[in-house]
Short mmCIF file of C-alpha atoms in Angstrom, two decimals:
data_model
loop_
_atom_site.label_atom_id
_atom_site.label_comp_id
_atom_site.label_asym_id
_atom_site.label_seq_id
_atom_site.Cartn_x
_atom_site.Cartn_y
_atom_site.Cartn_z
CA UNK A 1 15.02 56.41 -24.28
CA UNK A 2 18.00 56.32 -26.22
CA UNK A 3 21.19 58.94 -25.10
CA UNK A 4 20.62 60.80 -28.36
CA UNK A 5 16.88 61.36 -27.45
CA UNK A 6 17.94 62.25 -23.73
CA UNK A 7 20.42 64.69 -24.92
CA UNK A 8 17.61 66.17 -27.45
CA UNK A 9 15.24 66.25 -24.40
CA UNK A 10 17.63 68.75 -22.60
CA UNK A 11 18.64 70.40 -25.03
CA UNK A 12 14.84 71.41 -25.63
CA UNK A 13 14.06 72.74 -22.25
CA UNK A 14 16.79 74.74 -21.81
CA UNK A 15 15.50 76.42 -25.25
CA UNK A 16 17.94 75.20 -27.63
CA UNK A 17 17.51 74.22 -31.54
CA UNK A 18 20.97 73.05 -31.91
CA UNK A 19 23.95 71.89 -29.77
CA UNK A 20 27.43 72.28 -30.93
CA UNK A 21 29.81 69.78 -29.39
CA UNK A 22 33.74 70.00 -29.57
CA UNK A 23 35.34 68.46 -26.14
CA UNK A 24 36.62 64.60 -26.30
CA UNK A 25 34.50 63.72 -23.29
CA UNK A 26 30.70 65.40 -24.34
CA UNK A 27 31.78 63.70 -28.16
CA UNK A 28 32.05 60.19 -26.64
CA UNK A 29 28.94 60.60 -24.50
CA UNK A 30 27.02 61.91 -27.50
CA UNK A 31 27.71 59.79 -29.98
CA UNK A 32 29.33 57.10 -29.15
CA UNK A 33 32.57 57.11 -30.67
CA UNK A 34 35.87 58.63 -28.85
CA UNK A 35 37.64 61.21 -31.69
CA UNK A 36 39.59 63.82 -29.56
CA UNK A 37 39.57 65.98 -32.88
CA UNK A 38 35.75 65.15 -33.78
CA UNK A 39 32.80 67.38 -33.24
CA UNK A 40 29.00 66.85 -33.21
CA UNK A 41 26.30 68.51 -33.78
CA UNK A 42 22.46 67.99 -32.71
CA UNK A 43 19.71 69.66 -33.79
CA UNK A 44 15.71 68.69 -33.57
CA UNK A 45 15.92 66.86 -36.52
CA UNK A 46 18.99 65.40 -37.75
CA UNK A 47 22.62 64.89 -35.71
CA UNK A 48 25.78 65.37 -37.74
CA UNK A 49 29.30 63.67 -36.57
CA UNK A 50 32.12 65.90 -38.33
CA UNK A 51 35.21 63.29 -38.69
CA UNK A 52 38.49 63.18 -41.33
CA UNK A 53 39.61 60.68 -43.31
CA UNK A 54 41.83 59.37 -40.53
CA UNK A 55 38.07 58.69 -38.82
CA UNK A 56 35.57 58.03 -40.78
CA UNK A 57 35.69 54.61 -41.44
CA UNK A 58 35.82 53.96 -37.12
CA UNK A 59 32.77 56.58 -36.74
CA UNK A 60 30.47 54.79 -39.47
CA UNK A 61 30.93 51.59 -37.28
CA UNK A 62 31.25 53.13 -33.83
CA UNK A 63 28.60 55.79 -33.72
CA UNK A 64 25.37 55.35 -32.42
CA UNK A 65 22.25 54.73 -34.54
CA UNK A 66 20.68 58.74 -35.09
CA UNK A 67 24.17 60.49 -36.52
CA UNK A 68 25.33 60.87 -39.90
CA UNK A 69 28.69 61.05 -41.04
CA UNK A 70 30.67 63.88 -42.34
CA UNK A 71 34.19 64.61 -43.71
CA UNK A 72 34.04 68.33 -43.74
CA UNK A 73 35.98 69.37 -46.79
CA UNK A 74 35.89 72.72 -45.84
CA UNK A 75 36.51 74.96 -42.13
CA UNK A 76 34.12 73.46 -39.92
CA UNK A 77 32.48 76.05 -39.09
CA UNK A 78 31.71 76.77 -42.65
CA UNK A 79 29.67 73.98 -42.82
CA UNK A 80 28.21 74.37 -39.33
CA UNK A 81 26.18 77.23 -41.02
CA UNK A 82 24.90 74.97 -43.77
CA UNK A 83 23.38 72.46 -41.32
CA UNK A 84 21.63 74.76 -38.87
CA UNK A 85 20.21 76.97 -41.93
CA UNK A 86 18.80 73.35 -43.45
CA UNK A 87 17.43 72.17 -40.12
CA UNK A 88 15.87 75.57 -39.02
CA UNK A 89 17.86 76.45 -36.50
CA UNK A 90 18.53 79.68 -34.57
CA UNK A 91 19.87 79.39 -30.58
CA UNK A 92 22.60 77.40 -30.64
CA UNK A 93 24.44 75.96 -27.36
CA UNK A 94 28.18 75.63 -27.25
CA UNK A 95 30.45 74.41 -24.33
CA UNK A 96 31.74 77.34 -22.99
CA UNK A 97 34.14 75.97 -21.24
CA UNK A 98 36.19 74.28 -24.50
CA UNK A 99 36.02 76.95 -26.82
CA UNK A 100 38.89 79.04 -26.70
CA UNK A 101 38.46 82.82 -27.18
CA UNK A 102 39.81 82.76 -30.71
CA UNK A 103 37.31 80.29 -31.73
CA UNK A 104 34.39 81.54 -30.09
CA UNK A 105 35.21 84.81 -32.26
CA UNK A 106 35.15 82.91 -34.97
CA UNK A 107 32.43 81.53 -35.00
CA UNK A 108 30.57 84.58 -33.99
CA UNK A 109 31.61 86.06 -37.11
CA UNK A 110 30.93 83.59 -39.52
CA UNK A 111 27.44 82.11 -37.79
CA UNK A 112 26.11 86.36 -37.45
CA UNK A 113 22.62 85.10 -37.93
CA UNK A 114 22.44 82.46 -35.27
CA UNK A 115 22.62 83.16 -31.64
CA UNK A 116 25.06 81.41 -29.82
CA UNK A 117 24.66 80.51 -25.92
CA UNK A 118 26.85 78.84 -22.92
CA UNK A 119 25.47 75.52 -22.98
CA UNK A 120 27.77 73.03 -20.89
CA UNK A 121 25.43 72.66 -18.32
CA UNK A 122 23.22 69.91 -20.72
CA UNK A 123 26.15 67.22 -20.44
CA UNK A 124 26.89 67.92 -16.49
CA UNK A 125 23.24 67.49 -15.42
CA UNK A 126 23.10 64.40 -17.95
CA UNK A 127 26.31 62.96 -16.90
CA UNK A 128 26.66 63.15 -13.39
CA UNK A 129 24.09 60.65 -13.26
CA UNK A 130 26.16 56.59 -14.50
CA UNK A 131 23.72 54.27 -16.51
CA UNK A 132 24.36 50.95 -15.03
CA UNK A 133 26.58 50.58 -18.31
CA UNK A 134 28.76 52.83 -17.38
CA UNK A 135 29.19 52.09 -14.00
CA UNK A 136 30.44 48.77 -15.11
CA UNK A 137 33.34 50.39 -17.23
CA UNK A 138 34.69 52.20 -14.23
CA UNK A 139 34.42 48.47 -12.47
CA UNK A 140 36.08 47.33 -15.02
CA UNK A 141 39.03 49.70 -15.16
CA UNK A 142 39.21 49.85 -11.41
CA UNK A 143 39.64 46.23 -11.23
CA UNK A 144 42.61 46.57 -13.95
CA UNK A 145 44.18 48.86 -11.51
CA UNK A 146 43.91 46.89 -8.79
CA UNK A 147 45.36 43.80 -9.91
CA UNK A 148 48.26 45.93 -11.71
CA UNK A 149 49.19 47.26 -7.79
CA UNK A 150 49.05 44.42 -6.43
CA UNK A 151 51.77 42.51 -8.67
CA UNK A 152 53.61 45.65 -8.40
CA UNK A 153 53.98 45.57 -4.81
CA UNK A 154 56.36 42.38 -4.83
CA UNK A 155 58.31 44.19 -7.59
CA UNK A 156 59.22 47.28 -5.83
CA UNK A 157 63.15 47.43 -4.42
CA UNK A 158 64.87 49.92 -3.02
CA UNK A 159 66.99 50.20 -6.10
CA UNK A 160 63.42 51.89 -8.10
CA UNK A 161 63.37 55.07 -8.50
CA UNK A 162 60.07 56.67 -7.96
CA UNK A 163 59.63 57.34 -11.97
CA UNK A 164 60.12 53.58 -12.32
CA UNK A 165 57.25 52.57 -9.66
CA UNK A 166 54.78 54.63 -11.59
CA UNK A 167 55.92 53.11 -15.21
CA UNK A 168 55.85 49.70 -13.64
CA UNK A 169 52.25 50.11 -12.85
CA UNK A 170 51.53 52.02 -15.60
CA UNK A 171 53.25 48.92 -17.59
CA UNK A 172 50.93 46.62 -15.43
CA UNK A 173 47.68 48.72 -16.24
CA UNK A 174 48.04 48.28 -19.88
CA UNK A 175 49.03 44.48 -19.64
CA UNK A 176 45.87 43.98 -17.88
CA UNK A 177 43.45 45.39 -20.59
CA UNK A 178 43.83 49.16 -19.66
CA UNK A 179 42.83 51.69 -22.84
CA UNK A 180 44.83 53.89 -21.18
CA UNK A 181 45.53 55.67 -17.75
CA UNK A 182 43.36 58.49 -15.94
CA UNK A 183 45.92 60.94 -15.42
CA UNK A 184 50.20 60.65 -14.79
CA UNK A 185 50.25 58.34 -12.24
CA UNK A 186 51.37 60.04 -8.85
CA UNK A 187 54.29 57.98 -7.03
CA UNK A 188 56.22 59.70 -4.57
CA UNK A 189 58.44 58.86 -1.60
CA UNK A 190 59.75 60.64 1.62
CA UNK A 191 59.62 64.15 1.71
CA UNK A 192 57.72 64.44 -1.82
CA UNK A 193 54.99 62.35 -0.26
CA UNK A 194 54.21 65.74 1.47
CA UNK A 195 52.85 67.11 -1.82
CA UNK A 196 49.08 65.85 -2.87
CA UNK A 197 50.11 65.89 -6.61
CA UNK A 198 54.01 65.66 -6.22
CA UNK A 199 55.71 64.35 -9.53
CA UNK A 200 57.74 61.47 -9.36
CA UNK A 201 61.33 62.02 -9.72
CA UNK A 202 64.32 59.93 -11.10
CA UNK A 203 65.69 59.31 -7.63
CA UNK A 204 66.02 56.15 -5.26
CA UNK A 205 62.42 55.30 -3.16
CA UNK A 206 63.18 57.30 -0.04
CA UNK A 207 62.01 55.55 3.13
CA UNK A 208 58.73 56.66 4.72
CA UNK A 209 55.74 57.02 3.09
CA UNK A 210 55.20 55.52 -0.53
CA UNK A 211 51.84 57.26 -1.81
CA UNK A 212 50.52 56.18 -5.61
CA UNK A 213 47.37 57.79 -6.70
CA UNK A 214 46.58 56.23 -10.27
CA UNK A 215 43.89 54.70 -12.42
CA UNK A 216 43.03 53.23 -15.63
CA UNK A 217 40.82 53.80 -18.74
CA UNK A 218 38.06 51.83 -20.64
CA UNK A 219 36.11 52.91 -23.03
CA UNK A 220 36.68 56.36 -21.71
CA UNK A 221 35.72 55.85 -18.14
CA UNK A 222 38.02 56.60 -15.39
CA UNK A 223 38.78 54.53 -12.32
CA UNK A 224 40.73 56.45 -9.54
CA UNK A 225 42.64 55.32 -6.14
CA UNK A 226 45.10 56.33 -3.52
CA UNK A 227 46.94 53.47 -1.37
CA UNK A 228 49.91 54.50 0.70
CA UNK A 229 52.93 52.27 1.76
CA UNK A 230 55.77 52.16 3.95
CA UNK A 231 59.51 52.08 2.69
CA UNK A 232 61.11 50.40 5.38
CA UNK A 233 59.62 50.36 9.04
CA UNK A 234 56.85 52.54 10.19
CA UNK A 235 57.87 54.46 13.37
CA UNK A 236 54.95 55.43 15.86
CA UNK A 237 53.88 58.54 14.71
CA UNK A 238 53.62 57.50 10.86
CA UNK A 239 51.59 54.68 12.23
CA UNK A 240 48.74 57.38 13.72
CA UNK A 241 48.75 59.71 10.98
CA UNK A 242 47.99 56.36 8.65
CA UNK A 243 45.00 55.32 11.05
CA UNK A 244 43.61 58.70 11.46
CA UNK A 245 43.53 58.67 7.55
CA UNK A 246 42.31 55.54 7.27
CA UNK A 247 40.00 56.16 10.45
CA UNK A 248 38.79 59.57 8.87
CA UNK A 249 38.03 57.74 5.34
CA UNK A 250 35.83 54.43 6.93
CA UNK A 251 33.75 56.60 8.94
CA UNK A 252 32.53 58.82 6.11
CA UNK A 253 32.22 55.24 3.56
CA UNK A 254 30.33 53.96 6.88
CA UNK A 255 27.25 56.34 6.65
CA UNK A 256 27.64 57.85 3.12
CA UNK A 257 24.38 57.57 1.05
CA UNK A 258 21.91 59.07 -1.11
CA UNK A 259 20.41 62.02 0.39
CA UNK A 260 23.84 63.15 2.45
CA UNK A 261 25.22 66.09 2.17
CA UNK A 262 28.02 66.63 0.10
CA UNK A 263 29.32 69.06 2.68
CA UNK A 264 28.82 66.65 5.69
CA UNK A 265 30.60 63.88 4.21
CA UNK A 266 33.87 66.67 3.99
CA UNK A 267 32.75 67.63 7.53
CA UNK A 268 33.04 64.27 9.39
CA UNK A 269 36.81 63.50 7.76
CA UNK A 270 38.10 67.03 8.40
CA UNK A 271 36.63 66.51 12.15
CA UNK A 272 38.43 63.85 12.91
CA UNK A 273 41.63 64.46 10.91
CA UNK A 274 42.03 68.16 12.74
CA UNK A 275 40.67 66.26 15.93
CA UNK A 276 43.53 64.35 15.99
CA UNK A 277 45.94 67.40 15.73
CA UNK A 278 46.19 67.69 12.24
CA UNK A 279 44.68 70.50 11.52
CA UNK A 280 45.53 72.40 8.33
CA UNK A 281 47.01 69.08 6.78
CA UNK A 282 44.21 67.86 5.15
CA UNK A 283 44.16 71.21 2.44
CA UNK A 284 41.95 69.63 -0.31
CA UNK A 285 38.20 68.62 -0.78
CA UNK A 286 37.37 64.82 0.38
CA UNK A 287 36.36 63.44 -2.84
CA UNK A 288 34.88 64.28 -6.56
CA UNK A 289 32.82 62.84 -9.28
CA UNK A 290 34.41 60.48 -11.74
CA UNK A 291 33.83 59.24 -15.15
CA UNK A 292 34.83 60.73 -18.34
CA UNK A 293 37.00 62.98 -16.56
CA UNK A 294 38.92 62.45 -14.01
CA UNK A 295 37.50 65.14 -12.17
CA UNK A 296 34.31 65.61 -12.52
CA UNK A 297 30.94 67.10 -10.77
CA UNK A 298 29.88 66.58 -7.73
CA UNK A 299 32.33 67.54 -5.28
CA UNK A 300 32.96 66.83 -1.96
CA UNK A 301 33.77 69.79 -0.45
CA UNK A 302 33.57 71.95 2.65
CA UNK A 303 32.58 74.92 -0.28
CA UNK A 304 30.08 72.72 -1.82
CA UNK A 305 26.74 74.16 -1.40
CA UNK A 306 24.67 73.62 1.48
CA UNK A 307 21.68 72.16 -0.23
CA UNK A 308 23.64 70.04 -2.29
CA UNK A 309 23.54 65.88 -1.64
CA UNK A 310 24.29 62.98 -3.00
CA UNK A 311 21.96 61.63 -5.68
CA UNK A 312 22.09 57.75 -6.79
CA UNK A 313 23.94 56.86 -9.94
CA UNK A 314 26.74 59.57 -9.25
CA UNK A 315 30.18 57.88 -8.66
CA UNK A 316 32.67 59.89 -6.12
CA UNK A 317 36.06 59.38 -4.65
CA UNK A 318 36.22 59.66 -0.72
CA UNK A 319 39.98 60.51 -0.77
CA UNK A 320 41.40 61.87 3.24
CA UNK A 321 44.68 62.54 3.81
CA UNK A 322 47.14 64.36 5.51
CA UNK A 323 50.51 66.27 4.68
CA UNK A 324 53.24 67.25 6.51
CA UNK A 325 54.88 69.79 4.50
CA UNK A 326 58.48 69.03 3.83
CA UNK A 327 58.27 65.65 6.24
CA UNK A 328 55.59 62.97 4.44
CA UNK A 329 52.08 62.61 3.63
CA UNK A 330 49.46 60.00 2.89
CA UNK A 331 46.12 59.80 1.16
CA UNK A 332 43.84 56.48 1.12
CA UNK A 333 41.09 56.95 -1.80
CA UNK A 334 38.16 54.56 -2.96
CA UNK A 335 35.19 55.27 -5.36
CA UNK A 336 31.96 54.99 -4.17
CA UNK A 337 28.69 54.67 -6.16
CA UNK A 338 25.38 56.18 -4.44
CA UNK A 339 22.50 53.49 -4.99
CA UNK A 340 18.74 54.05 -4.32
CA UNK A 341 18.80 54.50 -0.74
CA UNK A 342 22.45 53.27 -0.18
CA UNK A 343 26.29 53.45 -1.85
CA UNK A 344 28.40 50.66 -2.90
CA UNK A 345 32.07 51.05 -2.66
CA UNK A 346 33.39 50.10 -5.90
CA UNK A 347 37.44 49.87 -4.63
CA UNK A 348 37.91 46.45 -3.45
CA UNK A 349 41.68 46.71 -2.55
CA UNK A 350 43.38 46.20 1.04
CA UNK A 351 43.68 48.87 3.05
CA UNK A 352 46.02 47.68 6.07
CA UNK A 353 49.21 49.21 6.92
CA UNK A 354 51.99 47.50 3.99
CA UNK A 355 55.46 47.81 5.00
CA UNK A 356 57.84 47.30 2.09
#
């Protein structure tokens, strides 16, 4: 069954004749082709990709087979109304959640005869589960970011600044085949350590902890990881907060599987991280589902549902850590992909104590 089909299938049972499709991520899942200013719609019959000039020529030879190709010529929505009037159509889902108010009026106006109806939920339930395609693009990028760290470990001085570390790599990433990067990459020092997502600053690497959370793109898909480093010589104390982080992180990645609980797997990190004295340092969920965001479902989380567990082909970050406010911090993160009675760690990079 082809994606297009899939997506049809869904879009059936939840009672839907057409789906309307305007975010970056749901338009390169549907069709095949990434056009942050594109739009698709599906109906029963035919599928429509709505592209400009600057486009069209890249959709015609990156879409799937099942879409045609349009250069609207007038307002999109316009010509929305057209195609669900020719293909019969009268519930129409939308993504709620990337439609601003202004355009969801709109549309209401102009598209009076049609009823319109949150449907965002299609894409999550189809994309929280990776096609073995996919989870080999998020290998691929992952492995990208890993060999961009570690030439830029040798490369970091005390002379960088912390803006410089996270250009270096991000320099590294895109020498290495990256499309592009998952988010800003996240290198901070010292006291700005202390901050989960601190921004790097244009000062000198302070010494203590060195944390970079970064990742690269391909095709769309994400990778994401969190090493921390020493600047200098780790005292006592920084040495136990980094092994009850890394401690915390193996034993979940030890027993984590299809059929855990999402919930659990925050449970047994938090244990042992406020076990060890830490408690209310560790102020964010344990991991989260990655792909074509960043950030995407399922969650690891001690607010995650009690029913909810793991289900194989969903990739998530098991990301500990623990912050000292206005002292240092430190978060170790890997992605891990839930198999058919198992997970796979996909993050293949060291993990031991680096002192730089």
């Amino acid at each position: 069954m082809t994606r297009l089909e899939k997506i049809k299938r869904e879009m059936t049972a939840a009672g839907y004749d057409a789906l309307y499709v305007t975010s970056p991520e749901n338009h390169l899942y549907a069709c095949g082709f990434n056009n942050p200013d594109g739009q698709v719609l599906i109906t029963k019959g035919k599928s429509y990709v709505f592209a400009d000039f600057r486009y069209t020529e890249a959709a015609k030879r990156e879409c799937f087979e099942g879409f045609e190709i349009i250069m609207p010529e007038t307002a999109t929505v316009n010509l929305l109304g057209d195609l669900l009037e020719e293909n019969g159509c009268k519930t129409v889902g939308f993504e709620e959640n990337n439609v601003s108010y202004h355009d969801y009026t709109v549309a209401a106006e102009k598209l009076s005869g049609y009823t319109l109806v949150p449907a965002a939920i299609v894409f999550e339930k189809l994309r929280i589960t990776k096609t073995r395609d996919e989870v080999d693009k998020v290998i691929k990028a992952q492995r990208i970011a890993e060999t961009a760290l570690e030439a830029l470990i040798p490369r970091i001085n005390y002379d960088m600044t912390e803006i410089e570390v996270a250009a270096e790599l991000e320099y590294l990433m895109k020498r290495g085949g990256a499309h592009g990067f998952s988010f800003e990459t996240i290198a901070v020092s010292g006291g700005n350590s202390s901050s989960p997502h601190g921004v790097p600053r244009n000062v000198k690497l302070e010494k203590g902890f060195l944390t970079i959370d970064f990742g690269a793109l391909i095709d769309g898909y994400h990778s994401d990881m969190t090493r921390t480093f020493v600047i200098g010589k780790a005292d006592e104390d920084m040495k136990r907060l980094y092994n009850t982080v890394l401690d915390a992180q193996l034993a979940v990645l030890e027993v984590i599987s299809e059929g855990c609980s999402n919930m659990e797997m925050d449970k047994i990190a938090r244990d042992i991280i406020y076990g060890a004295g830490y408690e209310g340092c560790f102020g964010h969920s344990l991991g989260h589902g990655v792909g074509l965001l960043i950030h995407e479902a399922p969650n690891l989380s001690p607010k995650s549902p009690s029913d909810m567990v793991l289900h194989e082909g969903e990739i998530v970050t098991v990301e500990p850590g623990i912050y000292v406010e206005g002292k240092y911090g430190c978060r170790i993160e890997d992605m891990v992909y839930i198999t058919k009675g198992g997970a796979e760690n996909l993050t293949k990079f060291r993990k031991e104590l680096i002192e730089i």
